[in-house]
XYZ file of C-alpha atoms in Angstrom:
657
model
C 136.200 125.441 80.673
C 133.287 123.105 80.063
C 134.520 120.917 82.899
C 134.623 123.857 85.330
C 131.133 124.929 84.243
C 129.862 121.444 85.036
C 131.525 121.626 88.497
C 129.816 124.967 89.131
C 126.450 123.515 88.175
C 126.879 120.532 90.451
C 127.998 122.748 93.401
C 124.980 124.996 92.823
C 122.706 121.984 92.722
C 124.120 120.564 95.994
C 123.786 123.934 97.750
C 120.186 124.242 96.564
C 119.359 120.737 97.870
C 121.012 121.493 101.204
C 118.993 124.695 101.526
C 115.686 123.045 100.610
C 116.419 119.675 102.178
C 114.221 120.417 105.145
C 111.299 120.841 102.807
C 111.861 117.755 100.683
C 110.077 114.528 101.519
C 109.874 111.294 99.687
C 106.538 110.226 98.141
C 103.872 109.341 100.699
C 105.348 111.282 103.565
C 104.223 114.861 103.222
C 103.832 116.953 106.374
C 100.588 118.699 107.350
C 100.652 121.854 109.402
C 97.602 122.575 111.582
C 96.696 125.630 113.553
C 94.847 125.670 116.882
C 91.243 124.589 116.380
C 91.718 122.822 113.023
C 89.693 119.627 112.802
C 91.697 116.406 112.767
C 90.456 113.452 110.746
C 90.477 110.200 112.787
C 90.084 107.003 110.838
C 89.805 103.311 111.602
C 91.314 100.294 109.827
C 90.375 96.607 109.773
C 90.614 94.826 113.058
C 93.352 92.237 113.027
C 94.682 89.389 115.176
C 97.811 87.275 115.258
C 95.540 84.508 116.489
C 93.742 84.033 113.146
C 95.472 86.298 110.594
C 91.990 87.027 109.191
C 91.123 90.764 109.129
C 87.528 92.004 109.542
C 85.909 95.379 109.010
C 85.821 97.716 112.018
C 82.042 98.168 111.729
C 81.470 94.412 111.652
C 81.288 94.826 115.432
C 78.621 96.970 117.147
C 80.733 100.092 117.474
C 79.577 103.707 117.183
C 79.225 104.971 113.600
C 79.864 108.534 112.337
C 76.776 110.724 111.986
C 77.566 111.395 108.307
C 77.633 107.667 107.594
C 80.527 105.223 107.002
C 82.734 106.246 104.101
C 85.703 104.392 102.675
C 88.938 106.298 102.276
C 90.854 106.262 98.986
C 92.709 102.974 98.806
C 95.422 101.778 96.454
C 95.669 98.303 95.005
C 98.165 97.144 97.636
C 95.858 98.112 100.538
C 93.007 96.141 99.072
C 95.169 93.073 98.472
C 96.494 93.015 102.111
C 93.009 93.490 103.548
C 93.208 97.086 104.732
C 89.814 98.839 104.826
C 90.320 102.399 106.097
C 87.043 104.179 106.984
C 86.039 107.342 108.768
C 85.286 107.233 112.490
C 83.014 109.027 114.904
C 85.954 110.458 116.887
C 86.435 114.231 116.450
C 89.575 116.098 117.487
C 90.515 119.747 117.249
C 94.133 120.685 117.176
C 95.608 121.574 120.596
C 92.213 121.604 122.257
C 91.868 119.115 125.122
C 88.554 117.439 125.711
C 87.399 114.989 128.325
C 84.318 112.886 129.130
C 83.037 113.076 125.605
C 80.009 110.816 125.173
C 79.995 109.072 121.795
C 76.959 106.848 121.623
C 75.004 104.049 123.214
C 74.440 101.029 121.001
C 71.200 99.113 120.685
C 70.816 96.146 122.999
C 73.179 93.464 121.774
C 71.463 90.730 119.856
C 72.347 87.113 120.344
C 74.533 87.139 117.176
C 76.303 90.377 118.156
C 76.947 89.128 121.637
C 78.454 85.855 120.375
C 80.532 87.751 117.776
C 81.930 90.145 120.408
C 82.881 87.217 122.638
C 84.522 85.436 119.739
C 86.563 88.476 118.672
C 87.687 89.040 122.315
C 88.743 85.357 122.636
C 90.681 85.698 119.341
C 92.476 88.828 120.641
C 91.508 91.181 117.864
C 93.061 94.624 117.883
C 91.424 97.882 116.792
C 93.576 100.201 114.635
C 92.844 103.904 114.954
C 94.675 106.310 112.628
C 95.371 110.020 112.995
C 97.251 111.959 110.361
C 98.362 108.641 108.903
C 99.806 107.498 112.267
C 98.262 104.413 113.827
C 97.680 104.686 117.565
C 100.325 103.166 119.845
C 99.514 101.485 123.169
C 102.277 101.334 125.753
C 102.328 98.587 128.349
C 104.785 97.850 131.116
C 105.574 94.196 131.904
C 108.455 92.844 133.962
C 110.303 96.203 133.899
C 110.052 96.277 130.077
C 108.025 98.850 128.075
C 106.044 97.018 125.406
C 104.606 98.776 122.357
C 101.496 97.635 120.597
C 99.814 99.032 117.521
C 96.137 99.534 118.305
C 94.159 98.301 121.354
C 92.238 95.071 122.028
C 88.517 94.898 121.523
C 88.051 93.601 125.069
C 89.296 91.118 127.611
C 88.008 87.987 129.303
C 88.224 87.881 133.132
C 86.846 84.959 135.125
C 84.527 83.735 132.393
C 83.084 87.200 131.893
C 83.740 89.436 128.856
C 84.551 93.099 129.130
C 84.721 95.565 126.332
C 87.078 98.609 126.189
C 84.488 101.302 125.684
C 86.393 104.407 126.825
C 89.506 105.555 125.002
C 92.054 107.969 126.359
C 93.929 109.532 123.398
C 97.146 111.480 123.678
C 98.337 113.399 120.642
C 101.958 114.642 120.675
C 102.466 117.697 118.479
C 105.527 119.567 117.398
C 105.335 123.336 117.190
C 106.284 124.646 113.775
C 106.735 128.428 113.565
C 108.092 128.848 110.044
C 105.178 130.257 108.103
C 106.881 130.646 104.685
C 106.568 126.974 103.780
C 103.289 125.681 102.415
C 101.661 122.963 104.501
C 100.413 119.910 102.661
C 98.113 117.251 103.942
C 99.582 113.853 103.235
C 97.702 110.953 104.691
C 98.478 108.641 101.898
C 95.114 109.411 100.298
C 95.496 111.394 97.092
C 91.984 112.828 97.477
C 92.931 114.592 100.708
C 96.200 116.258 99.621
C 95.159 119.865 99.884
C 97.180 123.018 100.553
C 96.715 124.532 104.019
C 98.511 127.823 103.593
C 95.270 129.734 103.922
C 94.510 128.332 107.317
C 97.173 130.299 109.095
C 98.184 133.831 108.748
C 101.707 135.247 109.146
C 103.123 134.728 112.583
C 100.547 132.153 113.673
C 102.369 129.042 114.800
C 101.372 125.699 113.351
C 101.558 122.162 114.800
C 102.336 118.828 113.277
C 101.233 115.510 114.716
C 104.297 113.467 115.672
C 102.849 110.753 117.919
C 99.442 109.209 118.527
C 98.877 107.177 121.716
C 95.804 105.379 123.126
C 94.960 103.919 126.501
C 91.856 101.697 126.422
C 89.649 101.456 129.489
C 86.560 99.539 130.469
C 84.140 101.931 132.168
C 80.588 101.376 133.391
C 78.486 104.382 132.405
C 75.473 105.388 134.436
C 72.308 104.615 132.493
C 70.431 107.531 133.992
C 73.128 110.081 133.085
C 73.009 109.073 129.452
C 69.300 109.534 128.826
C 69.570 113.185 127.794
C 73.047 113.064 126.308
C 73.535 113.457 122.604
C 76.636 112.562 120.561
C 79.721 114.573 121.585
C 77.941 115.777 124.721
C 79.904 116.015 127.951
C 79.302 113.142 130.378
C 78.016 114.744 133.632
C 80.309 112.903 136.014
C 83.995 112.256 135.766
C 85.353 109.245 133.915
C 88.425 107.813 135.511
C 90.411 105.751 132.974
C 92.050 102.836 134.794
C 93.576 100.415 132.299
C 94.323 97.861 135.017
C 90.642 97.500 136.022
C 87.581 96.448 134.034
C 83.919 97.336 134.620
C 81.910 97.242 131.368
C 80.795 93.651 131.019
C 78.878 92.806 127.852
C 75.661 90.841 128.093
C 73.003 89.761 125.689
C 70.106 92.238 125.220
C 72.045 95.030 126.966
C 73.429 98.105 125.274
C 77.060 99.344 125.429
C 78.009 103.030 125.822
C 81.198 104.489 124.340
C 83.106 107.607 125.237
C 86.536 109.119 124.818
C 88.920 111.879 125.875
C 91.859 113.547 124.092
C 94.765 115.594 125.248
C 97.469 117.348 123.313
C 101.084 117.531 124.454
C 103.883 119.521 122.847
C 106.897 117.360 122.003
C 110.454 117.778 120.869
C 110.018 114.998 118.396
C 110.417 116.363 114.903
C 108.235 115.408 112.048
C 110.800 113.243 110.097
C 111.275 111.176 113.268
C 107.642 110.496 114.044
C 107.762 106.911 112.631
C 110.728 105.928 114.846
C 108.540 104.449 117.508
C 106.864 102.085 115.012
C 110.109 101.124 113.335
C 111.974 100.350 116.500
C 111.782 96.578 116.825
C 112.293 94.770 120.059
C 115.755 93.082 120.033
C 117.062 95.472 117.384
C 120.652 94.887 118.485
C 120.229 91.146 117.991
C 118.695 91.794 114.604
C 121.628 93.911 113.330
C 124.301 91.713 114.877
C 122.749 88.491 113.453
C 122.566 89.922 109.977
C 126.121 91.217 110.101
C 127.304 87.856 111.419
C 125.461 86.030 108.694
C 126.876 88.253 106.007
C 130.456 87.729 107.254
C 130.198 83.942 107.561
C 128.460 83.426 104.185
C 130.872 85.825 102.425
C 133.778 83.880 103.886
C 132.332 80.522 102.790
C 131.447 81.829 99.320
C 134.982 83.150 98.901
C 136.462 79.767 99.807
C 134.186 77.998 97.378
C 135.043 80.449 94.622
C 138.793 80.201 95.209
C 138.781 76.404 95.246
C 136.575 76.257 92.206
C 138.637 78.676 90.149
C 141.946 76.984 91.059
C 140.556 73.546 90.061
C 139.191 74.654 86.737
C 142.266 76.725 85.861
C 144.530 73.813 86.738
C 142.554 71.435 84.445
C 142.539 73.900 81.566
C 146.261 74.643 81.841
C 147.212 71.061 82.082
C 145.055 70.105 79.127
C 146.258 72.897 76.806
C 149.890 72.100 77.467
C 149.588 68.671 75.939
C 150.152 67.979 72.231
C 147.559 66.479 70.016
C 148.721 62.884 70.483
C 148.733 63.297 74.254
C 145.294 64.893 74.047
C 143.916 61.929 72.134
C 145.491 59.554 74.603
C 144.162 61.602 77.496
C 140.628 61.465 76.014
C 140.872 57.691 76.006
C 142.441 57.149 79.413
C 141.089 59.982 81.564
C 137.560 60.485 82.700
C 136.022 63.835 83.473
C 134.299 66.736 81.848
C 136.362 66.472 78.662
C 134.661 63.190 77.687
C 131.156 64.712 77.567
C 132.118 67.326 74.962
C 129.789 65.826 72.387
C 126.845 65.620 74.822
C 127.133 68.526 77.158
C 124.859 70.710 75.030
C 122.308 67.970 74.281
C 118.781 69.357 74.726
C 117.358 68.626 78.145
C 114.085 66.856 78.807
C 111.074 69.198 78.840
C 113.008 72.070 77.312
C 109.903 74.287 76.884
C 109.107 74.043 80.575
C 112.689 74.945 81.476
C 112.581 77.996 79.280
C 109.291 79.083 80.731
C 110.554 78.665 84.326
C 113.725 80.546 83.561
C 111.727 83.348 81.926
C 109.399 83.664 84.950
C 112.420 83.480 87.265
C 114.045 86.503 85.534
C 110.771 88.388 85.909
C 110.479 87.615 89.653
C 114.114 88.332 90.394
C 114.023 91.608 88.506
C 110.873 92.602 90.376
C 112.513 91.765 93.672
C 115.675 93.790 92.925
C 113.850 96.869 91.718
C 111.247 96.848 94.504
C 113.811 96.357 97.317
C 116.040 99.059 95.778
C 113.162 101.548 95.710
C 112.169 100.596 99.188
C 115.757 101.024 100.448
C 115.773 104.528 98.914
C 112.677 105.417 100.889
C 110.126 105.577 98.024
C 108.006 102.904 99.658
C 107.913 104.022 103.311
C 105.545 102.539 105.945
C 103.686 105.882 105.828
C 102.299 104.871 102.414
C 100.315 101.780 103.122
C 100.056 99.347 100.219
C 102.705 101.042 98.016
C 105.145 98.114 98.457
C 102.700 95.539 97.184
C 101.461 97.862 94.475
C 105.035 98.517 93.323
C 105.779 94.787 93.252
C 102.754 94.106 91.140
C 103.477 96.788 88.530
C 107.214 96.076 88.359
C 106.396 92.420 87.784
C 104.008 93.259 84.946
C 106.462 95.550 83.165
C 109.302 93.135 83.499
C 107.309 90.690 81.363
C 109.446 92.076 78.480
C 112.572 90.598 80.050
C 110.811 87.306 80.827
C 109.642 86.832 77.226
C 113.024 87.849 75.807
C 115.065 85.454 77.941
C 112.686 82.552 77.595
C 112.404 82.756 73.768
C 116.093 83.355 73.241
C 116.987 80.367 75.436
C 114.411 78.296 73.611
C 115.935 79.214 70.268
C 119.425 78.497 71.574
C 118.384 74.929 72.705
C 116.879 74.309 69.276
C 119.746 75.858 67.333
C 118.095 79.039 66.134
C 114.656 77.670 65.227
C 112.107 80.509 65.412
C 108.954 78.474 65.131
C 106.837 78.347 68.251
C 108.142 81.485 69.971
C 104.557 82.821 70.401
C 103.609 79.617 72.223
C 106.600 79.948 74.563
C 105.808 83.568 75.302
C 102.235 82.722 76.105
C 103.298 79.955 78.503
C 105.755 82.354 80.195
C 102.910 84.948 80.656
C 100.550 82.328 82.074
C 102.675 79.825 84.037
C 103.564 81.575 87.307
C 100.615 84.064 87.237
C 98.240 81.140 86.560
C 99.490 79.148 89.568
C 99.412 82.306 91.734
C 95.925 83.065 90.571
C 94.751 79.499 91.404
C 96.252 79.665 94.916
C 94.865 83.135 95.636
C 91.434 82.242 94.305
C 91.321 79.148 96.507
C 92.346 81.116 99.568
C 89.921 83.851 98.628
C 86.990 81.451 98.809
C 88.058 80.681 102.381
C 88.126 84.427 103.202
C 84.836 85.081 101.505
C 83.312 82.297 103.574
C 84.675 83.991 106.717
C 83.345 87.475 105.599
C 86.853 88.845 106.047
C 88.082 92.112 104.619
C 91.155 90.138 103.486
C 88.979 88.669 100.715
C 89.675 90.228 97.363
C 86.461 91.875 96.023
C 85.119 90.535 92.746
C 85.696 93.915 91.126
C 89.353 93.778 92.071
C 89.543 90.249 90.610
C 88.396 91.718 87.330
C 91.004 94.494 87.532
C 93.790 91.991 88.211
C 92.657 89.813 85.244
C 92.599 92.908 83.022
C 96.075 93.953 84.205
C 97.296 90.404 83.536
C 95.889 90.058 80.028
C 96.013 93.733 78.942
C 99.480 94.634 80.210
C 101.529 91.665 81.382
C 100.683 89.250 78.488
C 101.279 91.831 75.663
C 104.563 92.955 77.239
C 105.698 89.350 77.491
C 104.770 88.788 73.788
C 106.735 91.898 72.888
C 109.739 90.544 74.820
C 109.364 87.204 73.061
C 109.294 88.967 69.700
C 112.630 90.667 70.439
C 113.993 87.327 71.661
C 112.971 85.698 68.398
C 114.706 88.430 66.462
C 117.901 88.384 68.538
C 120.665 85.947 67.449
C 120.694 82.702 69.363
C 123.729 81.692 71.394
C 125.863 79.268 69.362
C 127.425 76.238 71.076
C 131.239 76.051 70.913
C 131.145 72.285 70.241
C 129.028 69.892 68.182
C 126.564 67.388 69.653
C 126.597 63.754 68.558
C 123.339 62.153 67.404
C 123.817 59.129 69.637
C 123.892 60.073 73.371
C 126.750 58.866 75.504
C 125.995 56.386 78.279
C 126.343 57.962 81.737
C 128.495 55.804 84.064
C 126.961 54.445 87.245
C 127.306 56.916 90.114
C 128.366 56.106 93.668
C 125.588 58.210 95.094
C 122.348 59.648 93.743
C 123.115 62.936 92.016
C 119.768 64.430 92.987
C 120.588 63.939 96.645
C 123.559 66.261 96.235
C 121.429 68.726 94.285
C 118.804 68.864 97.032
C 121.448 69.291 99.729
C 123.035 72.204 97.882
C 120.168 74.439 98.899
C 121.459 74.608 102.497
C 124.163 77.139 101.685
C 121.841 79.722 100.039
C 119.394 79.123 102.896
C 122.081 80.107 105.293
C 122.345 83.529 103.737
C 118.732 84.469 104.373
C 117.305 82.480 107.224
C 117.937 85.227 109.787
C 116.493 87.857 107.577
C 113.655 85.523 106.761
C 112.635 85.458 110.472
C 112.121 89.223 110.507
C 110.254 89.186 107.205
C 107.944 86.465 108.527
C 107.454 88.403 111.719
C 106.428 91.527 109.817
C 103.936 89.569 107.714
C 102.341 87.397 110.399
C 103.034 89.216 113.686
C 102.017 92.748 112.578
C 105.487 94.255 112.902
C 106.804 96.904 110.534
C 109.733 95.793 108.329
C 112.019 98.657 107.365
C 115.666 97.498 106.976
C 115.436 97.223 103.222
C 119.098 98.296 102.869
C 120.223 95.088 104.631
C 117.667 93.107 102.700
C 119.144 94.467 99.430
C 122.632 93.359 100.572
C 121.298 89.948 101.526
C 119.646 89.626 98.147
C 122.861 90.345 96.364
C 124.697 87.855 98.551
C 122.028 85.290 97.880
C 122.407 85.673 94.114
C 126.215 85.288 94.392
C 125.941 82.164 96.564
C 123.273 80.597 94.302
C 125.490 81.155 91.286
C 128.557 79.628 93.028
C 126.689 76.638 94.389
C 125.221 75.892 90.941
C 128.601 76.247 89.260
C 130.300 73.862 91.669
C 127.488 71.278 91.361
C 127.547 71.519 87.569
C 131.333 71.036 87.472
C 131.060 68.041 89.817
C 128.518 66.394 87.620
C 130.557 66.992 84.469
C 133.619 65.503 86.156
C 131.760 62.177 86.657
C 130.561 62.269 83.032
C 127.010 63.272 83.839
C 126.125 65.728 81.073
C 122.480 66.176 82.130
C 123.263 69.423 83.954
C 120.401 71.587 82.741
C 117.715 70.793 85.346
C 120.250 69.918 88.040
C 121.788 73.411 87.785
C 118.365 74.895 88.120
C 117.385 72.899 91.239
C 120.841 73.071 92.856
C 120.159 76.624 93.808
C 116.368 76.426 93.559
C 116.275 73.702 96.186
C 116.616 76.523 98.754
C 112.866 76.815 98.438
C 112.456 73.392 100.158
C 114.269 74.583 103.206
C 112.282 77.836 103.290
C 109.061 75.881 103.165
C 110.350 73.653 106.012
C 111.278 76.820 107.950
C 107.769 78.157 107.311
C 106.276 75.019 108.891
C 108.705 75.397 111.789
C 107.640 79.064 112.192
C 103.997 77.985 112.197
C 104.543 75.346 114.894
C 106.902 77.218 117.272
C 106.321 80.948 116.618
C 102.644 80.992 115.645
C 101.539 78.544 118.303
C 98.450 80.597 118.991
C 97.262 80.391 115.370
C 93.931 78.635 115.643
C 91.512 77.153 113.208
C 91.914 75.270 109.936
C 91.146 78.383 107.875
C 94.056 80.314 109.449
C 96.467 77.442 108.975
C 95.368 76.893 105.380
C 95.853 80.552 104.612
C 99.341 80.526 106.139
C 100.401 77.424 104.215
C 98.834 78.719 100.983
C 100.660 82.010 101.153
C 103.859 80.225 102.153
C 103.557 77.942 99.101
C 103.113 80.937 96.883
C 106.170 82.620 98.327
C 108.259 79.397 98.072
C 107.334 78.893 94.396
C 108.457 82.468 93.583
C 111.765 81.991 95.447
C 112.412 78.650 93.690
C 111.930 80.216 90.235
C 114.111 83.220 91.045
C 117.006 81.291 92.701
C 116.799 78.442 90.190
C 117.116 80.934 87.347
C 120.245 82.414 88.880
C 121.809 78.961 89.167
C 120.864 77.889 85.641
C 122.022 81.019 83.889
C 125.405 81.020 85.772
C 125.890 77.337 84.969
C 125.015 77.888 81.308
C 127.535 80.673 81.118
C 130.153 78.511 82.864
C 129.631 75.483 80.606
C 129.738 77.638 77.466
C 132.940 79.325 78.716
C 134.525 76.093 79.773
C 134.107 74.268 76.460
C 134.946 77.320 74.378
C 138.171 77.966 76.303
C 139.891 74.738 75.235
C 140.089 72.954 71.866
C 138.673 69.495 71.987
C 138.551 67.134 69.019
């Protein structure tokens, strides 16, 4: 009966979810229902460019400012770290009310510095990002019979040595009519301060509207100076403004003002609210993207299967052959044969720099765990593009809380290497808590000085530096020490064989063993280089990355391939009586980082050809180095732990005297 009661409960739960499914939305993606005449909040973000990769504040240029003053929107930690600075704008919309020829403002005459800055930003192809109901404005452009999509619009354009500014914006807001009035509307722009109920705004039977698309067409229009003398902000321009995106008229000159205006029209659309991000998530060449990833998965899975089968057959044959011999034959075999059986008394000899190895493995566990949890949450939709900064914020907090796992693994491995000795576990835990974060802090601080010097919004404010240091030493370090404490109390892993006091001499090798180790990284690199292209494009080309499901599969495949490559390399080294497998197993899979760094340089040279200036190149290489270090620690940890398990299993599966 209990079983049937459980079935009834689950059926009831599924039915309830199916009935309320249309009203359920993942965090950061709440709908907002407006009625006709409701004010719409238009915001602006930092201006960005793929030419420099250095963001700047919107109001760093002489644009119109809101009458109530510039106010920052609520920002999370991730938004601040990536350089987003969302502020209010002077644009005012009212739901489903079309307006045209709206005069915004006329700036003061451009000073010499403002004129030079405007020209510089136009040369560097900076884009302005305008946001409505959490949707950035899309600009459509037709070129060679292809429809191109751009997020935002350019500051201006250079034509025949003259600079023109886009000073008139034609906005189009696509809205979806929503007539169900029994569901509470909630404003969800990603800003917690603005999440307010809107049920009171509309009475029964009054239809509501939801914003499902936000488009912009920038134009360069020369306003009549005489017509603007008596105009105030939001006044109607007396003559018609014809927005022609293919022509330019408003040239900027020193000591001359610039006038700004806009128009907005509302269009009812069949696009439903859950599909409103489709236009942003639809990458160009999507079919190639999916086909390439699928092809990569199939090829790498096939290769990994072959490696695994060959490896298992070889080891099993050696073990079976060795166990079938009697003791005399075993003794004779130990004298006559070479191979992994001859390093039985040295295979668990402590490696050089054991503390550093333990620290790197601990940090690798922390980084890998953070990556798995973050990508899993993103694949489930909890870190959608609608919630800016949540991905980076989640990564940071997951990393901090996984300090427990890092401390535990590092200290337990350290105790295993030193046969259960507990002394010094606090020192190991401290080093784990400070090794990777310390290197990351040094890299980010160096790059931050460059951004500060450029007055970029990408520079981390000093107050945020203090917050990050407090998070590091008040959360991450204590959690790592707690993990180290549990690692010190846990029983160490006992070796299945004894280690001689005098080390065995390693025979001369036909080829440098480290050359094989460095070459082993090519196979793991083959599992992710296609996905890496799309990740790099999303970071440096301003595209939205969203296929986290595929990324999670690629991550699992990468872990499997790293483990297999490291196992094979470790077995090959033991077969030639090279018992120094500890560091080689780490770098056999960790060497994939070398190829990723080389790929990053290739991407800089061939895909970011327009990236100009030493500051931009230094930022790119600095962030790439940071990423490569994290990947090396994560993949190296996978290879080392799998090799450690294999060596322990191999020498505990057969009796050797």
